[in-house]
Amino acid sequence: QTVVTQEPSLTVSPGGTVTLTCASSTGAVTSGYYPNWFQQKPGQAPRALIYNTGNKHSWTPARFSGSLLGGKAALTLSAVQPEDEAEYYCLLYYDGIRTFGGGTKLTVL
Amino acid sequence: EVELVESGGDLVQPGGSLRLSCSTFGFTFRSFSMHWVRQAPGKGLEYVLGIDPNGQSTRYAESVRGRFTISRDNSKNSLYLQMSSLRVDDTAVYYCLKDCGDYGMDVWGQGTTVTVSS
C-alpha cells in the first residue's frame, strides 16, 4: 500500500516562512500526482488550499503557495500569521486512487 | 454560495448498515464529480471513494472495498454513501466533498458522525 509522508510537526515564528513537504513511498512526486493541500483547524472541517501542484482556490491567501521541491510536493507559507496554526494535509493521486498524507501540525510561536 | 450538508450519521452495531446522504446547494451538481473522505477520532484524513457526474465510481480504498457503495441522484442534487458490514474502525466523521476539476477538490461539508460500537 502506498504511503504518503509529511513532517509530523513544524514550528514557525510569526512573519516567518515555512515549507511543508509531502513524499511518496513510490519515489519522486511529480506533477502527475496532482498534489492537493488542505488546512484543518481544531473542531472544523478541512478547507482546500491548493490543487494540481500550485493552483490556488479563490479563497486561498496569497501567502500560501504550492510547488514541487526535491522530489516532493511542497506547501510554502510566507509571512506566517498566527491564524495559520493548523494541521495541513497533502493528497496525491495514484492511478485513480487518492491518498492523504498523515498531516503536519504547524505551530506558530 | 456552494454548500454541502451531510446527514445520516448514527450509532450502529458492528456488522450493521448505514446510508449517508449529502445534500448540495449553489452549483450545478450534475456537472461535477463528488467524493467522500473520513476522519477517525484524533486521526488524519482518509479518502474513501468518489463518483463522476455519470455515476461511475472511482477506485475504492482497500479499507472499504466490497462494503461501501457510492451513488448519486442528479435530479435531487444529492450524493449517497451506502455502508454495510460496518466495523469498529469505520467509526469516523464522514465528509462530503465537491470536485472542482483539474484534479482538485474544493468545498467540504461539515461532516456527519458514524459510530460503530456494540
PDB file of N, CA, C and O in Angstrom, chain B residues 1 3 5-6 15 18 27 29 50 54 61-62 65 75 78 80 95 98 110 115 118:
ATOM      1  N   GLU B   1     -23.852  30.629  -3.114  1.00  0.00           N
ATOM      2  CA  GLU B   1     -22.782  30.028  -2.314  1.00  0.00           C
ATOM      3  C   GLU B   1     -22.925  28.515  -2.325  1.00  0.00           C
ATOM      4  O   GLU B   1     -24.003  27.968  -2.118  1.00  0.00           O
ATOM      5  N   GLU B   3     -22.782  24.925  -0.932  1.00  0.00           N
ATOM      6  CA  GLU B   3     -22.940  24.337   0.396  1.00  0.00           C
ATOM      7  C   GLU B   3     -23.202  22.849   0.268  1.00  0.00           C
ATOM      8  O   GLU B   3     -23.952  22.411  -0.602  1.00  0.00           O
ATOM      9  N   VAL B   5     -24.296  19.532   2.741  1.00  0.00           N
ATOM     10  CA  VAL B   5     -24.839  19.204   4.054  1.00  0.00           C
ATOM     11  C   VAL B   5     -25.007  17.700   4.162  1.00  0.00           C
ATOM     12  O   VAL B   5     -25.874  17.108   3.509  1.00  0.00           O
ATOM     13  N   GLU B   6     -24.158  17.081   4.995  1.00  0.00           N
ATOM     14  CA  GLU B   6     -24.225  15.643   5.210  1.00  0.00           C
ATOM     15  C   GLU B   6     -25.264  15.315   6.286  1.00  0.00           C
ATOM     16  O   GLU B   6     -25.516  16.124   7.193  1.00  0.00           O
ATOM     17  N   GLY B  15     -21.219  -4.885  12.104  1.00  0.00           N
ATOM     18  CA  GLY B  15     -21.941  -5.721  11.161  1.00  0.00           C
ATOM     19  C   GLY B  15     -23.172  -5.059  10.579  1.00  0.00           C
ATOM     20  O   GLY B  15     -23.769  -5.581   9.628  1.00  0.00           O
ATOM     21  N   LEU B  18     -25.599   1.399   7.174  1.00  0.00           N
ATOM     22  CA  LEU B  18     -25.996   2.794   7.328  1.00  0.00           C
ATOM     23  C   LEU B  18     -25.887   3.470   5.973  1.00  0.00           C
ATOM     24  O   LEU B  18     -25.020   3.129   5.167  1.00  0.00           O
ATOM     25  N   PHE B  27     -24.610  25.041  -6.824  1.00  0.00           N
ATOM     26  CA  PHE B  27     -23.831  24.748  -8.026  1.00  0.00           C
ATOM     27  C   PHE B  27     -24.559  23.687  -8.850  1.00  0.00           C
ATOM     28  O   PHE B  27     -25.506  23.060  -8.365  1.00  0.00           O
ATOM     29  N   PHE B  29     -24.919  20.483  -9.729  1.00  0.00           N
ATOM     30  CA  PHE B  29     -24.467  19.216  -9.164  1.00  0.00           C
ATOM     31  C   PHE B  29     -24.138  18.188 -10.249  1.00  0.00           C
ATOM     32  O   PHE B  29     -23.108  17.508 -10.173  1.00  0.00           O
ATOM     33  N   GLY B  50     -15.066   8.098  -4.607  1.00  0.00           N
ATOM     34  CA  GLY B  50     -15.698   9.188  -5.320  1.00  0.00           C
ATOM     35  C   GLY B  50     -16.544   8.685  -6.474  1.00  0.00           C
ATOM     36  O   GLY B  50     -16.579   7.477  -6.756  1.00  0.00           O
ATOM     37  N   ASN B  54     -21.518  10.971 -14.195  1.00  0.00           N
ATOM     38  CA  ASN B  54     -22.395   9.958 -14.795  1.00  0.00           C
ATOM     39  C   ASN B  54     -22.691   8.785 -13.875  1.00  0.00           C
ATOM     40  O   ASN B  54     -23.390   7.856 -14.277  1.00  0.00           O
ATOM     41  N   ALA B  61     -10.914   2.692  -1.867  1.00  0.00           N
ATOM     42  CA  ALA B  61      -9.861   2.466  -0.888  1.00  0.00           C
ATOM     43  C   ALA B  61      -9.980   1.018  -0.420  1.00  0.00           C
ATOM     44  O   ALA B  61     -11.091   0.498  -0.272  1.00  0.00           O
ATOM     45  N   GLU B  62      -8.861   0.361  -0.214  1.00  0.00           N
ATOM     46  CA  GLU B  62      -8.872  -1.044   0.188  1.00  0.00           C
ATOM     47  C   GLU B  62      -9.679  -1.287   1.456  1.00  0.00           C
ATOM     48  O   GLU B  62     -10.338  -2.320   1.605  1.00  0.00           O
ATOM     49  N   ARG B  65     -13.394  -1.642   0.350  1.00  0.00           N
ATOM     50  CA  ARG B  65     -13.734  -2.430  -0.842  1.00  0.00           C
ATOM     51  C   ARG B  65     -14.732  -3.530  -0.503  1.00  0.00           C
ATOM     52  O   ARG B  65     -14.541  -4.290   0.443  1.00  0.00           O
ATOM     53  N   SER B  75     -31.093  14.346 -10.034  1.00  0.00           N
ATOM     54  CA  SER B  75     -32.374  15.054 -10.003  1.00  0.00           C
ATOM     55  C   SER B  75     -32.641  15.651  -8.622  1.00  0.00           C
ATOM     56  O   SER B  75     -33.442  16.577  -8.490  1.00  0.00           O
ATOM     57  N   SER B  78     -28.090  15.241  -4.889  1.00  0.00           N
ATOM     58  CA  SER B  78     -27.687  14.537  -3.680  1.00  0.00           C
ATOM     59  C   SER B  78     -26.704  13.418  -3.964  1.00  0.00           C
ATOM     60  O   SER B  78     -26.760  12.760  -5.003  1.00  0.00           O
ATOM     61  N   TYR B  80     -24.752   9.954  -2.042  1.00  0.00           N
ATOM     62  CA  TYR B  80     -25.019   8.965  -1.006  1.00  0.00           C
ATOM     63  C   TYR B  80     -23.812   8.067  -0.783  1.00  0.00           C
ATOM     64  O   TYR B  80     -22.985   7.866  -1.674  1.00  0.00           O
ATOM     65  N   TYR B  95     -17.048  13.156   5.609  1.00  0.00           N
ATOM     66  CA  TYR B  95     -17.210  14.419   4.904  1.00  0.00           C
ATOM     67  C   TYR B  95     -17.543  14.178   3.436  1.00  0.00           C
ATOM     68  O   TYR B  95     -16.962  13.300   2.787  1.00  0.00           O
ATOM     69  N   LYS B  98     -16.880  18.336  -2.880  1.00  0.00           N
ATOM     70  CA  LYS B  98     -17.124  18.642  -4.292  1.00  0.00           C
ATOM     71  C   LYS B  98     -15.794  18.675  -5.045  1.00  0.00           C
ATOM     72  O   LYS B  98     -14.809  19.233  -4.569  1.00  0.00           O
ATOM     73  N   GLN B 110     -19.757  19.877   6.448  1.00  0.00           N
ATOM     74  CA  GLN B 110     -19.374  19.993   7.858  1.00  0.00           C
ATOM     75  C   GLN B 110     -19.169  18.624   8.503  1.00  0.00           C
ATOM     76  O   GLN B 110     -18.632  18.531   9.602  1.00  0.00           O
ATOM     77  N   THR B 115     -20.642   6.193  14.369  1.00  0.00           N
ATOM     78  CA  THR B 115     -20.023   5.463  15.470  1.00  0.00           C
ATOM     79  C   THR B 115     -20.451   4.011  15.396  1.00  0.00           C
ATOM     80  O   THR B 115     -21.653   3.703  15.396  1.00  0.00           O
ATOM     81  N   SER B 118     -20.726  -1.753  19.915  1.00  0.00           N
ATOM     82  CA  SER B 118     -21.743  -2.625  20.496  1.00  0.00           C
ATOM     83  C   SER B 118     -22.178  -2.107  21.864  1.00  0.00           C
ATOM     84  O   SER B 118     -23.060  -2.692  22.496  1.00  0.00           O
TER      85      SER B 118
END
